Coordinates of C-alpha atoms in Angstrom, one line a residue:
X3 CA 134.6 47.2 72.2
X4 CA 132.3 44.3 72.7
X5 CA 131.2 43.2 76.0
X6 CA 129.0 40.4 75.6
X7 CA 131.3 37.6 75.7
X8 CA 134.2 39.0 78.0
X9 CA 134.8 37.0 80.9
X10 CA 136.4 37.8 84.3
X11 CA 139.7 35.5 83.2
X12 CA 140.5 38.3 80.6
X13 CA 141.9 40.4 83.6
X14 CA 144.5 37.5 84.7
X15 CA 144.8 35.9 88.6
X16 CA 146.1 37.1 91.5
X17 CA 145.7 34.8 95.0
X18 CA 144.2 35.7 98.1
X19 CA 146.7 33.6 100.4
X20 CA 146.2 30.3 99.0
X21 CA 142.9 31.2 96.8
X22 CA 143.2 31.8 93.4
X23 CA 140.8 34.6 92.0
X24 CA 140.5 36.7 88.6
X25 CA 141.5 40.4 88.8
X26 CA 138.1 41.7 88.1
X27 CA 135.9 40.8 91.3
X28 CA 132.6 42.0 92.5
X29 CA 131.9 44.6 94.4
X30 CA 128.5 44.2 96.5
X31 CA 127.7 47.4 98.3
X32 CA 125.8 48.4 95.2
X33 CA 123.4 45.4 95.0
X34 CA 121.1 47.1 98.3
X35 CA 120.0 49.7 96.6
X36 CA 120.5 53.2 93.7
X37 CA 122.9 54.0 96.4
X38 CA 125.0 52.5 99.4
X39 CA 123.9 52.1 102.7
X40 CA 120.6 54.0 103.5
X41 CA 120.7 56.3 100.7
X42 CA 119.0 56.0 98.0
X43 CA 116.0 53.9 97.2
X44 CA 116.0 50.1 98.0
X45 CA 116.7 48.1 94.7
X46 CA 114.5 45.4 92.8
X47 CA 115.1 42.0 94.8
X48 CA 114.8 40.1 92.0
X49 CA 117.6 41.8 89.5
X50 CA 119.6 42.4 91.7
X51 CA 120.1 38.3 92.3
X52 CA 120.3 38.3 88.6
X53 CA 123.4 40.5 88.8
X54 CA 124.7 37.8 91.3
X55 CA 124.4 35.3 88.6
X56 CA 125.3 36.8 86.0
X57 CA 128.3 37.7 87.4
X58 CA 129.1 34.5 88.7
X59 CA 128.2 33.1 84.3
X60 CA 130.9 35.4 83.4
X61 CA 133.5 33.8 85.8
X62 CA 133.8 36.5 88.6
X63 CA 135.0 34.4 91.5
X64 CA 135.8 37.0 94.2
X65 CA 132.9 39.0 95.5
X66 CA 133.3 41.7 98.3
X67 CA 131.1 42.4 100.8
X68 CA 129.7 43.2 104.3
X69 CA 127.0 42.7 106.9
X70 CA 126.5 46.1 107.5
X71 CA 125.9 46.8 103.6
X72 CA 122.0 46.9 103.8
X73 CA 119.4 49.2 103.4
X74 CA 116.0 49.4 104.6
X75 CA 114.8 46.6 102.1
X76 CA 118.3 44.8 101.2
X77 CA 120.7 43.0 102.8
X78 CA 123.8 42.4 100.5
X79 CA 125.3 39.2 102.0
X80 CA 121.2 38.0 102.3
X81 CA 121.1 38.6 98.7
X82 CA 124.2 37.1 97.7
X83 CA 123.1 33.7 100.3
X84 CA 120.5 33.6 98.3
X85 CA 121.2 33.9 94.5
X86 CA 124.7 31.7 94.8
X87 CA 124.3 29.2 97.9
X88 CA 125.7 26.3 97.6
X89 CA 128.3 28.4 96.3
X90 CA 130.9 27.5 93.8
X91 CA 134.0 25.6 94.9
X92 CA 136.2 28.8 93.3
X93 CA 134.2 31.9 94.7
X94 CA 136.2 33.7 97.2
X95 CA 133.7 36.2 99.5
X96 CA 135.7 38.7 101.1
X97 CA 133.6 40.6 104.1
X98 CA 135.1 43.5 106.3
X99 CA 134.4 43.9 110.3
X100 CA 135.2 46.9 112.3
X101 CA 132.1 49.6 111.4
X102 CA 128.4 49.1 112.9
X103 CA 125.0 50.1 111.4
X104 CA 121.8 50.0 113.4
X105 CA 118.9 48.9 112.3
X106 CA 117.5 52.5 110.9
X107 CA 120.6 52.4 109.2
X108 CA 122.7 55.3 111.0
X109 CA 126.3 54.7 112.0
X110 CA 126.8 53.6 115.3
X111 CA 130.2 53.1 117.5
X112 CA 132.5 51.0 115.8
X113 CA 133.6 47.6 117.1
X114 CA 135.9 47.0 119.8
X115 CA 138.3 44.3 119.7
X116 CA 136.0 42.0 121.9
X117 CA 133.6 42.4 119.8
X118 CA 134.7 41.3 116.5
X119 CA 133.4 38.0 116.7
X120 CA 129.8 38.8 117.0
X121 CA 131.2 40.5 113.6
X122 CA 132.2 37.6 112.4
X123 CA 129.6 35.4 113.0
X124 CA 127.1 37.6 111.7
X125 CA 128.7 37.5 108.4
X126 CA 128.8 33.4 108.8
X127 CA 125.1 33.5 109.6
X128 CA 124.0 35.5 107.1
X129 CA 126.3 33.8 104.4
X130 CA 125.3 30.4 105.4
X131 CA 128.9 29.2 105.9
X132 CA 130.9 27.7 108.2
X133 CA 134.0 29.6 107.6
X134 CA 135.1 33.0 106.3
X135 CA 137.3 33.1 103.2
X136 CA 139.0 36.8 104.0
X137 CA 138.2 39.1 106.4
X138 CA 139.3 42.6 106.8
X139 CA 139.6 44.6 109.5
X140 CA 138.5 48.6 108.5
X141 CA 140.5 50.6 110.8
X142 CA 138.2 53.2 112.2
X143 CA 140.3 56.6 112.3
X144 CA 139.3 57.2 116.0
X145 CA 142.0 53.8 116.6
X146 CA 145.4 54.7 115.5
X147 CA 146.8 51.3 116.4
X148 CA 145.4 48.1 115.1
X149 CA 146.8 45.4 116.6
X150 CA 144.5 44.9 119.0
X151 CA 141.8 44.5 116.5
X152 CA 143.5 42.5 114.0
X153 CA 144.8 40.4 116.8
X154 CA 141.5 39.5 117.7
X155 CA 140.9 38.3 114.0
X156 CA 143.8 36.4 114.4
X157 CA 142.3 34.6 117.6
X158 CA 139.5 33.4 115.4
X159 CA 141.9 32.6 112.3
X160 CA 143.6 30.0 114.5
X161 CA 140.3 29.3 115.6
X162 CA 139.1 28.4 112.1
X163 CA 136.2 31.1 111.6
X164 CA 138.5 32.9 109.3
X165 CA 140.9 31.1 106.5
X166 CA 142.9 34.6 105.7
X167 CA 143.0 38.1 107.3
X168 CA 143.0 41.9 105.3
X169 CA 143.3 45.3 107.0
X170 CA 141.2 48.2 105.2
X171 CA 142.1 52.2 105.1
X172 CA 145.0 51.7 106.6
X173 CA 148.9 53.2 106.3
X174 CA 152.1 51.3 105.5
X175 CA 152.8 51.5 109.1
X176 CA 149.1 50.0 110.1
X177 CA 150.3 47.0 107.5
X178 CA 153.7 46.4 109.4
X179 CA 152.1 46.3 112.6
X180 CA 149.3 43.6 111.2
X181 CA 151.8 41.6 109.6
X182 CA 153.6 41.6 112.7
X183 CA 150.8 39.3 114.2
X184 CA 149.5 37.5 111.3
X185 CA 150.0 37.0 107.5
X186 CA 148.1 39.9 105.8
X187 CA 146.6 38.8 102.3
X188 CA 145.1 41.8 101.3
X189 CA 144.9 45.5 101.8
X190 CA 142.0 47.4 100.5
X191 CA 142.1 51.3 100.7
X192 CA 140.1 54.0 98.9
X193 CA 142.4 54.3 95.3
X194 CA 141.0 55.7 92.2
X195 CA 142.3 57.7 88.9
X196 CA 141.4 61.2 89.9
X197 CA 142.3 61.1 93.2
X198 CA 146.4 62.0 93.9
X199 CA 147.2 60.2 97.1
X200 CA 151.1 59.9 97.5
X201 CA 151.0 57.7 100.6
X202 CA 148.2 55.5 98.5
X203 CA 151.2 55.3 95.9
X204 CA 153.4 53.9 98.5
X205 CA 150.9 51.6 100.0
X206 CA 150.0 49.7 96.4
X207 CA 154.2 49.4 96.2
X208 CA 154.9 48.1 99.2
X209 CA 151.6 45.4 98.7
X210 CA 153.6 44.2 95.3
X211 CA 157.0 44.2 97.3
X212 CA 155.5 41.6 99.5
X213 CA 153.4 39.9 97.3
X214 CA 150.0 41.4 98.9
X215 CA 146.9 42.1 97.0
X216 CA 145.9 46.0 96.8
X217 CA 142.1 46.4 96.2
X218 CA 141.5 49.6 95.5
X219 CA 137.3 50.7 96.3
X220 CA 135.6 53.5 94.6
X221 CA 138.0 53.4 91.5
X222 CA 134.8 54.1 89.7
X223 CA 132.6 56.4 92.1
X224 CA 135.7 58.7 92.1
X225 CA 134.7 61.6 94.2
X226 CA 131.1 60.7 94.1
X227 CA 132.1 58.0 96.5
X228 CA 129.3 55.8 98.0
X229 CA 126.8 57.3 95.7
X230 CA 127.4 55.9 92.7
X231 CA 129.8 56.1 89.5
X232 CA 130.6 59.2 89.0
X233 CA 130.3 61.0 85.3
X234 CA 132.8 63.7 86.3
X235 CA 135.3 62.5 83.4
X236 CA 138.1 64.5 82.5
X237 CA 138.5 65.1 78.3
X238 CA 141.6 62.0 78.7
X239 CA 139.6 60.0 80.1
X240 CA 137.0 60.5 77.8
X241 CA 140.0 60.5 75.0
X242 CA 141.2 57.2 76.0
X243 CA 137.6 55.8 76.1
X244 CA 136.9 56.9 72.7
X245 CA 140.5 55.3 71.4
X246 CA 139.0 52.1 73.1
X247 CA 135.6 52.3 72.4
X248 CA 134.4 51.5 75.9
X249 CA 133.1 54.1 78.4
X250 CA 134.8 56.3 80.8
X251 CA 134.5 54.0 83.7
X252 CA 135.4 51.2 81.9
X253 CA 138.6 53.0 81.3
X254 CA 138.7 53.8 85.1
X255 CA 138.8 49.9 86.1
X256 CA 141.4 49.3 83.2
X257 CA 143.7 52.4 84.5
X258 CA 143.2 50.0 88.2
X259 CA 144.2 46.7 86.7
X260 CA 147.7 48.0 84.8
X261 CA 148.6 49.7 88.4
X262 CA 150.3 46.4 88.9
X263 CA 150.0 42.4 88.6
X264 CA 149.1 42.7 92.9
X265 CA 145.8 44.9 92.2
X266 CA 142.4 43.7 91.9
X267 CA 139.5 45.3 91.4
X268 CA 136.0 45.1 92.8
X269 CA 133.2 47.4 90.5
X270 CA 129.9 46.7 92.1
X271 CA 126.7 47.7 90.3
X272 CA 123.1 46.5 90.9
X273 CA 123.0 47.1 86.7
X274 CA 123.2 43.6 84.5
X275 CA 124.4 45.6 81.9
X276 CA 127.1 47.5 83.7
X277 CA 127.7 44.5 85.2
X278 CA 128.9 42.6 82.0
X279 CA 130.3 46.4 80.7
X280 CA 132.4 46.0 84.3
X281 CA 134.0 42.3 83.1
X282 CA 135.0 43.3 80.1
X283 CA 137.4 46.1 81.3
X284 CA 139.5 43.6 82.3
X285 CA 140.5 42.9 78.6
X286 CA 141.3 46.5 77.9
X287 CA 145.2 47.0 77.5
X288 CA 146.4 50.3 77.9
X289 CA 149.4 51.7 75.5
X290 CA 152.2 53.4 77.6
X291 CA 151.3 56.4 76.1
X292 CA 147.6 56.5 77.5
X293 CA 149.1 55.3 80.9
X294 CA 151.2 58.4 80.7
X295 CA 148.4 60.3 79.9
X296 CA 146.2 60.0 82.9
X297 CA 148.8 59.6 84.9
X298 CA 149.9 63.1 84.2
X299 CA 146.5 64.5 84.9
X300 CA 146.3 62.5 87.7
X301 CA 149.2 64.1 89.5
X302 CA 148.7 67.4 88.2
X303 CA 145.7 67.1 90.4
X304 CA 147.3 66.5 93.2

């Protein structure tokens, strides 16, 4: 298939709340570096602003990211201030709270409900904005109950920091007990083809049941997680992709899309030309018969 003049639109709308956004988003953990976090090595400063860009020219209007996705060089939400500021009137910037990173880049103690806003603000500084669009909350698996986390991100929604709240690797019973304090728009847990997760199944159904955006993240990293796309294809997969004529992972963000009208999803690459590869899965359209096919090998896996 040709990529080069795809745009974002090709994967239809979804809203966050009360913000319309196309399907196929951004995903910016990638932009730091040839791998998330302090891995890998720090990327070109320069192209990786001309991903921003780029992405932005070919209508991606939702763009996920984080203050603690940095590296020793790069700081994502720096970057993104940077390449887009004074941002677009229809870009959404989603970030998350909840994790912490030092400086040296190790994990430290995640936040604790009183904390949050320092969270927050950081995000705001380092965005340049006065407000937050979405925020989610990652649930750190040492807290088994949220609430008192998200309902300190509800404090600072009524106090106008935040327009909409999300909750992050999280359970259907994590999302009843958010939505029991404030509207949840989004819920974004780890979701890809080659990675059987029954209560993941039940999770993106209860999301479209209530009208809730499911964003699903390493859908292309698979197993190889925050390391990068992985090239661990299966042959239907590959079979698909050839039917197509677009790449495996291309393939792996279309399979995401056609999980339902709620999902969105959010590639990220510090690649221009994976980049533009990345938009143009969203105009991919999937035959029942190739949906049943990875299906099937999906949940044989499992």
């Amino acid at each position: 298939m040709s990529s080069q003049t795809i745009t974002a639109d090709a994967a239809g709308t979804w809203k966050l709340g009360d913000l319309p956004v196309h399907r196929l988003g951004f995903g910016a953990m990638r932009l730091t570096g040839s791998a998330a976090f302090h891995h890998g090595t720090p990327s070109d400063r320069d192209r990786s602003i001309a991903v921003l860009r780029r992405a932005i020219g070919l209508g991606v209007n939702h763009i996920d990211t984080a203050a603690f996705y940095f590296s020793s060089l790069r700081s994502a939400n720096e970057l993104i201030n940077t390449a887009l500021a004074p941002y677009p009137d229809d870009l959404v910037i989603v970030t998350k709270v909840g994790p912490y990173r030092a400086y040296d880049g190790e994990w430290g103690t995640s936040a604790r409900p009183e904390d949050l806003r320092g969270h927050v603000e950081e995000n705001l500084r380092q965005l340049g904005r006065g407000h937050l669009d979405v925020v989610n909350l990652r649930r750190m698996p040492k807290y088994d109950s949220i609430a008192e986390h998200f309902g300190a991100l509800a404090e600072l929604r009524e106090a106008g920091l935040i327009r909409h709240l999300g909750i992050s690797n999280v359970t259907p019973r994590h999302l009843a007990e958010a939505q029991a304090i404030a509207p949840v728009v989004c819920v974004q847990n780890r979701y890809a083809l080659d990675r059987p997760d029954p209560d993941g199944d039940e999770l993106l159904r209860v999301c479209g049941e209530q009208g809730i955006a499911f964003v699903p993240f390493y859908a292309v990293a698979g197993e190889a997680a925050e390391q990068g796309a992985t090239t661990a294809h299966d042959k239907d997969v590959r079979a698909v992709a050839l039917a197509h004529g677009a790449s495996p992972a291309q393939i792996r963000i279309a399979w995401t899309l056609h999980q339902g009208p709620h999902v969105l999803a959010i590639p990220g690459t510090g690649n221009p030309d994976h980049l533009t590869e990345n938009v143009a899965a969203g105009a991919i359209r999937l035959t029942d018969e190739e949906l049943k096919r990875l299906d099937s090998r999906r949940h044989e896996a499992g």
